[in-house]
Each structure stands twice: as structure tokens, then as C-alpha cells.
Short mmCIF file of C-alpha atoms in Angstrom, two decimals:
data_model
loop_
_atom_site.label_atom_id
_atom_site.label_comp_id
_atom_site.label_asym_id
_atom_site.label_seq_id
_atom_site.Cartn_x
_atom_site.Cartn_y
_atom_site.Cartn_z
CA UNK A 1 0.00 0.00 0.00
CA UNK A 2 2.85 2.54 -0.96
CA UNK A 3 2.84 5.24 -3.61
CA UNK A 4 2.86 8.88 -4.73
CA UNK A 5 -0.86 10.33 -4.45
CA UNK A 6 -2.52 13.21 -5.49
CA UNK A 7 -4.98 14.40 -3.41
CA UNK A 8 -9.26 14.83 -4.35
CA UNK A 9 -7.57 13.14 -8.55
CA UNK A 10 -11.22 13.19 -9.34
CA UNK A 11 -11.99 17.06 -9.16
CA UNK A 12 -12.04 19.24 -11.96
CA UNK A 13 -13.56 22.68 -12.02
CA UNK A 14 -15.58 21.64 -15.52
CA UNK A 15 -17.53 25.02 -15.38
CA UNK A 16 -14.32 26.88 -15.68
CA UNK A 17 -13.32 25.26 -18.70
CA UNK A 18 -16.70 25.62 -20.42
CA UNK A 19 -17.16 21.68 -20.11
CA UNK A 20 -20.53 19.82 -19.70
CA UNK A 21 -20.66 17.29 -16.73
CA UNK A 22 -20.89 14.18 -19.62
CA UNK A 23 -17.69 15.72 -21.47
CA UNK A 24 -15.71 15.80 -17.58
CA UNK A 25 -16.44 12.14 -16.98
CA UNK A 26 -15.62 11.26 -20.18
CA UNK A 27 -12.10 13.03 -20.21
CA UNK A 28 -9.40 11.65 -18.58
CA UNK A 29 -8.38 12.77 -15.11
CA UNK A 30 -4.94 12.99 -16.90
CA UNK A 31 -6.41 15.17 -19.36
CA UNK A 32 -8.48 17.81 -16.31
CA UNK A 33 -5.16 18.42 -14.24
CA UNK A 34 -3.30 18.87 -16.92
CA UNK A 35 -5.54 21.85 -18.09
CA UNK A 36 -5.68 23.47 -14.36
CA UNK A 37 -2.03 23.04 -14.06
CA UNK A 38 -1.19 24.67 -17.79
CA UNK A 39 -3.59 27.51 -17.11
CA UNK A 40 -1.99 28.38 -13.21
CA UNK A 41 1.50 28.12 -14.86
CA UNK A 42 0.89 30.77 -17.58
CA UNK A 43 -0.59 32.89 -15.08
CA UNK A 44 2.15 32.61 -12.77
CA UNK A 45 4.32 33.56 -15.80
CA UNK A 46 2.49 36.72 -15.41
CA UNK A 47 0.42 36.20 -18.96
CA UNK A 48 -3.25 35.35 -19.44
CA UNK A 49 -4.29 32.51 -21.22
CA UNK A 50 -6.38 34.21 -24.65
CA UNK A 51 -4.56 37.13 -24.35
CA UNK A 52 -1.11 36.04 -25.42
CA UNK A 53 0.62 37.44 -28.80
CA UNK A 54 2.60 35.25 -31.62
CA UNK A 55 2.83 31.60 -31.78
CA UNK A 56 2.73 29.53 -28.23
CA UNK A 57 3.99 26.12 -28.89
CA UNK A 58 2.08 23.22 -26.38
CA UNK A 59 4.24 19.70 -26.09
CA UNK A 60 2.94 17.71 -23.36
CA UNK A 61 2.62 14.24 -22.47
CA UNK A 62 0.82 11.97 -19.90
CA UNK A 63 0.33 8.16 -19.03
CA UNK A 64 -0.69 5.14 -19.51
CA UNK A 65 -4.82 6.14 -19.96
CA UNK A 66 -5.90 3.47 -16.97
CA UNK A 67 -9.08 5.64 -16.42
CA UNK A 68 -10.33 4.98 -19.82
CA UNK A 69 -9.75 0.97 -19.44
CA UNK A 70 -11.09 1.38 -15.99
CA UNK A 71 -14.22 3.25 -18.07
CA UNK A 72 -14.46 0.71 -20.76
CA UNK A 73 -14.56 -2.55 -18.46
CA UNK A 74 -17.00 -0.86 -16.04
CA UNK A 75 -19.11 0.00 -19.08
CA UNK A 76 -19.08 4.07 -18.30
CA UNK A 77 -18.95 4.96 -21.70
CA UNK A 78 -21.94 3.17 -22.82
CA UNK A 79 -24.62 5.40 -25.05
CA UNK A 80 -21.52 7.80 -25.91
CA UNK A 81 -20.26 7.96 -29.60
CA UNK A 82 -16.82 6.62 -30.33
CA UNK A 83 -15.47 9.90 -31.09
CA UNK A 84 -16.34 11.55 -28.04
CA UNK A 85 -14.98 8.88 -26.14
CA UNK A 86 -11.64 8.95 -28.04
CA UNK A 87 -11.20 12.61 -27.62
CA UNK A 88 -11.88 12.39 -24.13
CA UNK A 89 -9.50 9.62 -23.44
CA UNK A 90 -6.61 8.93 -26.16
CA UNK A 91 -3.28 10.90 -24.81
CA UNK A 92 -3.07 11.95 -28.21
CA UNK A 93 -5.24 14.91 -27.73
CA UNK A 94 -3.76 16.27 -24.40
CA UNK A 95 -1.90 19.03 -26.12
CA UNK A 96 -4.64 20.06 -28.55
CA UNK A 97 -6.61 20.02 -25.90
CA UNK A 98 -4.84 22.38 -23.84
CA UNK A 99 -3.67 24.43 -26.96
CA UNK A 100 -8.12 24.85 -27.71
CA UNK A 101 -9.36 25.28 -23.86
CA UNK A 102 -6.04 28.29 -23.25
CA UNK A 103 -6.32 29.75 -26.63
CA UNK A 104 -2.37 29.09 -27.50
CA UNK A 105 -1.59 28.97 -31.37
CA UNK A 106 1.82 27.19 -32.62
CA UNK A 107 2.29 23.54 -32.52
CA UNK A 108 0.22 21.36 -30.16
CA UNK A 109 2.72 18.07 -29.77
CA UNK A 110 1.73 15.21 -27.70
CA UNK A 111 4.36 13.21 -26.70
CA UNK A 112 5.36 10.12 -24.84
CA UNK A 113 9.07 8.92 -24.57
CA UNK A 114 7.84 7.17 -21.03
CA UNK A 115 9.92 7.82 -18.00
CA UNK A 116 12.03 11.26 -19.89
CA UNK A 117 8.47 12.46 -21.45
CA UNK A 118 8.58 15.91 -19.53
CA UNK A 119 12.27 16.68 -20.54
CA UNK A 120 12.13 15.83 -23.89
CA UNK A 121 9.10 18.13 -24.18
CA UNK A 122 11.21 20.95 -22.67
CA UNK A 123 14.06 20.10 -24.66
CA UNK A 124 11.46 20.33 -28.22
CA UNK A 125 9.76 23.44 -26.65
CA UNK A 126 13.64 25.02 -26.30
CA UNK A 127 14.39 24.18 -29.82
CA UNK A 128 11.27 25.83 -30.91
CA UNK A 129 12.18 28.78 -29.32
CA UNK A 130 15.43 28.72 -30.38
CA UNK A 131 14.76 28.49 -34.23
CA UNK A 132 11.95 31.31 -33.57
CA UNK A 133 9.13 29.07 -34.05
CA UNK A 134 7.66 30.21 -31.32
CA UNK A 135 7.59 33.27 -28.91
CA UNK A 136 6.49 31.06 -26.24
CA UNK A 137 6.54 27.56 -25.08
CA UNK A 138 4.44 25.70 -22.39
CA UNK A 139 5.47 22.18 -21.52
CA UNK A 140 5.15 19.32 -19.21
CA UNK A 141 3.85 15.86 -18.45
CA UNK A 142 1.20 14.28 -15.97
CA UNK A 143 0.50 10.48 -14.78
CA UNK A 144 -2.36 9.59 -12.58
CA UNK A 145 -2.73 6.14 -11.97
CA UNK A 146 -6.29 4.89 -11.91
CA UNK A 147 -7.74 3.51 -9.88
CA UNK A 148 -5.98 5.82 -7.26
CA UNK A 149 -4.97 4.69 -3.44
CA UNK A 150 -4.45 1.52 -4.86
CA UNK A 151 -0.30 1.07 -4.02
CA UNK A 152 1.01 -1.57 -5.84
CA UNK A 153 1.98 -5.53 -6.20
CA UNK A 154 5.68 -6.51 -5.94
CA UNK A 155 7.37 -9.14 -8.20
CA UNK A 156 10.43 -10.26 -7.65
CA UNK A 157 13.19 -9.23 -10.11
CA UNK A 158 10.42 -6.12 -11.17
CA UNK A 159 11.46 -2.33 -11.12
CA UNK A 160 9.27 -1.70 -7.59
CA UNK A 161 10.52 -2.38 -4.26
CA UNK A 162 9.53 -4.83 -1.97
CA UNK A 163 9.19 -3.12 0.89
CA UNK A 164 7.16 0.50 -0.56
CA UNK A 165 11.00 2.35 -0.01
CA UNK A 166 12.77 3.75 -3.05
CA UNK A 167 16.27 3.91 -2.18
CA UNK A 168 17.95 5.61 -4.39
CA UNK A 169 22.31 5.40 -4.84
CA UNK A 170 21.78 3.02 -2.13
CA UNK A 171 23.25 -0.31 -0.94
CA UNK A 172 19.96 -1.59 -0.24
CA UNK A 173 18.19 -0.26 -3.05
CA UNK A 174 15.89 -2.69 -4.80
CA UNK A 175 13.66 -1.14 -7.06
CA UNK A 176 11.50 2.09 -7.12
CA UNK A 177 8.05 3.09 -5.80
CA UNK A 178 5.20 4.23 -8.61
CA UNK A 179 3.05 7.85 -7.83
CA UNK A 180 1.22 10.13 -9.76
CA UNK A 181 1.72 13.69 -10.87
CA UNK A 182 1.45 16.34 -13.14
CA UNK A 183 3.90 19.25 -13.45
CA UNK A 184 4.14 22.27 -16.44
CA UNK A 185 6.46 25.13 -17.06
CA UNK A 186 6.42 28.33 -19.40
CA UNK A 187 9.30 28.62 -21.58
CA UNK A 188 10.69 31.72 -23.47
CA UNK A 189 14.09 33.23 -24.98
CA UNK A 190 15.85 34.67 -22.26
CA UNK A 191 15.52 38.32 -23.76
CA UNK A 192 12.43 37.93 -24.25
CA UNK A 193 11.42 37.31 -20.82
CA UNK A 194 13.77 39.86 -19.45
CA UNK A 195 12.18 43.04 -21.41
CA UNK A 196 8.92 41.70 -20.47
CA UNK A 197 9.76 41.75 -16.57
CA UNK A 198 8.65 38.03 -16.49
CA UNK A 199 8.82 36.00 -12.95
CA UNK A 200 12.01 33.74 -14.01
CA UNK A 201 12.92 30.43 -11.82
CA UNK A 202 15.50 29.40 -13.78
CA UNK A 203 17.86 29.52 -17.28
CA UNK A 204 18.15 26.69 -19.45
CA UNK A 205 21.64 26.26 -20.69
CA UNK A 206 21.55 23.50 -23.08
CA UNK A 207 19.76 20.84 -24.01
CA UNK A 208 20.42 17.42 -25.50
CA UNK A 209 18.55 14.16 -26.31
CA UNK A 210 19.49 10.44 -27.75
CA UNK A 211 19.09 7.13 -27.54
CA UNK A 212 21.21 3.93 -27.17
CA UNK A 213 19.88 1.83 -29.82
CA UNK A 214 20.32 -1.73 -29.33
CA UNK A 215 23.87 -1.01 -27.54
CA UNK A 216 22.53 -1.98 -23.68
CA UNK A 217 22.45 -5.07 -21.37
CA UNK A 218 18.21 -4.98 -21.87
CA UNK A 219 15.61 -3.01 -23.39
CA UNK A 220 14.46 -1.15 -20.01
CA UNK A 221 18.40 -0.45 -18.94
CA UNK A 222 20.62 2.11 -20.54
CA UNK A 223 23.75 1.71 -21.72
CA UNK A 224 26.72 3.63 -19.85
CA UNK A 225 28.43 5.01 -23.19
CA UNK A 226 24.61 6.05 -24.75
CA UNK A 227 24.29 8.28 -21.30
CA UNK A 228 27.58 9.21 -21.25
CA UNK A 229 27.48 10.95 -24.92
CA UNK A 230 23.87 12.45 -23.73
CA UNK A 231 25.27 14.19 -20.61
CA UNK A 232 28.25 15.21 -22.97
CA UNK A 233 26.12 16.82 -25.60
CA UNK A 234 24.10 18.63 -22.76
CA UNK A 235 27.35 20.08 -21.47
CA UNK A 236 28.62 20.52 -24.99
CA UNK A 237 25.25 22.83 -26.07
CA UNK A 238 25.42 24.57 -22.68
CA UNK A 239 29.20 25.32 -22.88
CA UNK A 240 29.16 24.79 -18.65
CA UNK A 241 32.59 23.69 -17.23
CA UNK A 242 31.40 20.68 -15.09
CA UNK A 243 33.66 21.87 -12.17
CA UNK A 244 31.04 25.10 -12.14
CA UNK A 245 28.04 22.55 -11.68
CA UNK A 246 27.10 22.43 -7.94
CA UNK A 247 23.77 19.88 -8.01
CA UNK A 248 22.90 16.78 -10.26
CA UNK A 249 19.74 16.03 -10.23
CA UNK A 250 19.62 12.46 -11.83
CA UNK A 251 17.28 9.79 -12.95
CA UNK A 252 17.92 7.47 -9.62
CA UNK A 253 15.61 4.77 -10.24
CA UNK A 254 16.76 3.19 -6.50
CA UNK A 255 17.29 -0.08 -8.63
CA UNK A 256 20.73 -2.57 -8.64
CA UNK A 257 20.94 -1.88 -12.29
CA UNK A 258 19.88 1.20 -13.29
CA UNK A 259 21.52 2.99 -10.40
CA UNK A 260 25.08 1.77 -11.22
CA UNK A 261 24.91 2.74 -14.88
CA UNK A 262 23.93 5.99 -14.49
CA UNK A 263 26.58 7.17 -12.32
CA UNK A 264 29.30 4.96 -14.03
CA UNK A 265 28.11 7.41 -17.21
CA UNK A 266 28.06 10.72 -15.36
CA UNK A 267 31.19 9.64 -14.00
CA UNK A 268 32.99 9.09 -17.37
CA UNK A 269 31.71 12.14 -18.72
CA UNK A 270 33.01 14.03 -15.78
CA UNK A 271 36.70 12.50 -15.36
CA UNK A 272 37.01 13.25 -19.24
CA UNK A 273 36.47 16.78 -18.32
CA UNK A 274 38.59 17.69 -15.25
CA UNK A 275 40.58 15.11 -12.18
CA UNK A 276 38.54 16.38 -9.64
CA UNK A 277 36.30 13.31 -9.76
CA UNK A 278 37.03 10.27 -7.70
#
């Protein structure tokens, strides 16, 4: 009985978003927080959703849609047309979605690269930006596991760990701990943001994404060298001396294999760079 909640997953302020109570239950809860959270993070951006000028470019992506199985086997949808149901439910419309309800033009990508969905949406939304695309970017990502309060069941050998603890970097790690959540951030050129007197959190340096091909010990495990030229590129594209870097914040699955390889690769990266590494 262990896992990452949300609180009240099943409330959505429909009325706000000009939906009927039919449409709500028929859209995933994915789908609902997703909109809330995209529309509090452009305010807190200081713009207004409708009101924004240029292109805004929307790439999110969300989950495995469990509410719309749980729907479908419980017979929810029945009397509804296909298409209704689909829109309300495939993960495919998430970003069109929010794009339609916030009044953003640009592209409206949906994505899903699993586990690194949210930063490879931030890392399209910065290219956007950077070839001038778009003026301004919102992206993100959101799971919500349905039903909720549920925890999980452990197998051995599995990614989750036996005991509800996720240890990462640890001795005793054995595997990770599933939760829910949902998560969005407003993206613009630097200058841009500056002139505007935007609230800023934070600078993006660089970005850089890849993948390891067939060049790992199993298809859920990364390979040491394929993270090891990612991290690179990322320092490469930021042009950051890795000495100057004073937090990591890393993928720590709290499992006996993933753990190992990924700071084998940030090691290698880092020891090509400067001796100050162990």
C-alpha cells in the first residue's frame, strides 16, 4: 500500500473550462489536471491565457490512460459515440486540448518517450524557441494512476521495491516506488522574458537528447556510453565547465541496475572533463 498520491484526482472545475458534466467524466483525469495546471503556470508567468501574442507552442505528455480501461470494463462509456470517447480519453489529444481550452496557437505536440516524457518536451519546446518558431513555449507531463490509493503488487526481479521504499544510490536499493503527478512550465528566450519583466525560476543552458539503440544489457536499462554521450552533448550545447556545476539532479531509479549505470556514465563524462572526480 505505498505510492505517490494526489490528493481529491477526481476534481475538476468543468464550469471553468466551459465543459458539460458528460464531457468531464468522459475526459481523462490525466487530461483535467493537466488543463488546471497549464492555465496556473501561464498565469504565474504573469500572462493570461487568450490574451497572449505570436505563436505559443504546447508539447505535453501523460500516461498510460488506466481511467479509460477502468471506463471501458465498467461499461461508463456506454450510449456515448466513439469519437467523443476517443477525444476524451486517447493521450493523443492532451496538447490540442490544452492548446483549444487556453487559446495558445503554434504547434500542439503530444508526446510520450515514457519515464524522460517531460524533458524531452522541454528540450522540443527550447528548440522551438530557439529556431523562432515560437515566442512562447508551455510544456510538461502528468500520470495519474487509476484507480488511485491503490499502491502496488511486488514481483520479484520487477522495477518496484519490496518493501514501498525507493532507495535511491543506495546499498539496499531494490527497485523504485510508482506515484502520480502532473507538473508544467512556461518557456521563453531569455531576452524575451527579461524586457517583459517576467517572474524567471531558472535559465536553461543546453539541451540534449538520444538514444542507445540496441547497444545496452536490456531493453528497459541504458547503456553507460549512450548516457555518457547524452550528458556530454548537454554540457557541450550549454558550454558549462562541469567543475562550475554544484547539483545533479539524476534519474535514480533506486534499482541494482539502473543505479550503477547511471553514475558509471556521469562519472565518465566528468573524469574526461577535469581530475577532480574520484
Amino acid at each position: 500500500p505505498y505510492g505517490g498520491q494526489l490528493e481529491d484526482v477526481g476534481a475538476f472545475d468543468a464550469n471553468f473550462f466551459s465543459f458539460s458534466r458528460k464531457e468531464a467524466e468522459l475526459t481523462d483525469p490525466q487530461h483535467r489536471w493537466m488543463l488546471e495546471v497549464a492555465w496556473q503556470a501561464v498565469e504565474d508567468a504573469a500572462h493570461v491565457p487568450h490574451a497572449i501574442d505570436g505563436p505559443v507552442g504546447v508539447f505535453l505528455g501523460s500516461a498510460v490512460n488506466a481511467y479509460g480501461i477502468e471506463q471501458l470494463l465498467a461499461q461508463r462509456a456506454f450510449g456515448t459515440s466513439t469519437f467523443q470517447h476517443l477525444m476524451g480519453l486517447d493521450p493523443g489529444f492532451l496538447a490540442t486540448r490544452v492548446a483549444y481550452k487556453l487559446g495558445l496557437t503554434g504547434p500542439a505536440i503530444s508526446l510520450q518517450t515514457a519515464c524522460s516524457t517531460s524533458l524531452v518536451a522541454i528540450a522540443m519546446a527550447c528548440q522551438h524557441l530557439i529556431d523562432f518558431s515560437v515566442d512562447f513555449a508551455l510544456a510538461g507531463g502528468v500520470t495519474i494512476g487509476v484507480p488511485h490509493h491503490t499502491g502496488y503488487v511486488y514481483e520479484e526481479g520487477g522495477i518496484f521495491a519490496s518493501d514501498g521504499a525507493c532507495r535511491a544510490f543506495d546499498a539496499r536499493a531494490d527497485g523504485t516506488v510508482p506515484g502520480s503527478g502532473v507538473a508544467a512550465v512556461v518557456l521563453r528566450r531569455l531576452e524575451d522574458a527579461q524586457r517583459d519583466g517576467d517572474d524567471i525560476y531558472a535559465v536553461i543552458r543546453g539541451t540534449a537528447v538520444n538514444n542507445d539503440g540496441d547497444q545496452k544489457v536490456g531493453y528497459t536499462a541504458p547503456s553507460v556510453s549512450g548516457q555518457a554521450a547524452c550528458i556530454a552533448a548537454a554540457l557541450a550545447d550549454a558550454d558549462v565547465d562541469p567543475r562550475t556545476i554544484g547539483l545533479v539532479e539524476a534519474h535514480g531509479t533506486g534499482t541494482q541496475l539502473g543505479d550503477p549505470i547511471e553514475l558509471a556514465a556521469l562519472t565518465r563524462v566528468y573524469r574526461e572533463r577535469t581530475s577532480d572526480v574520484g
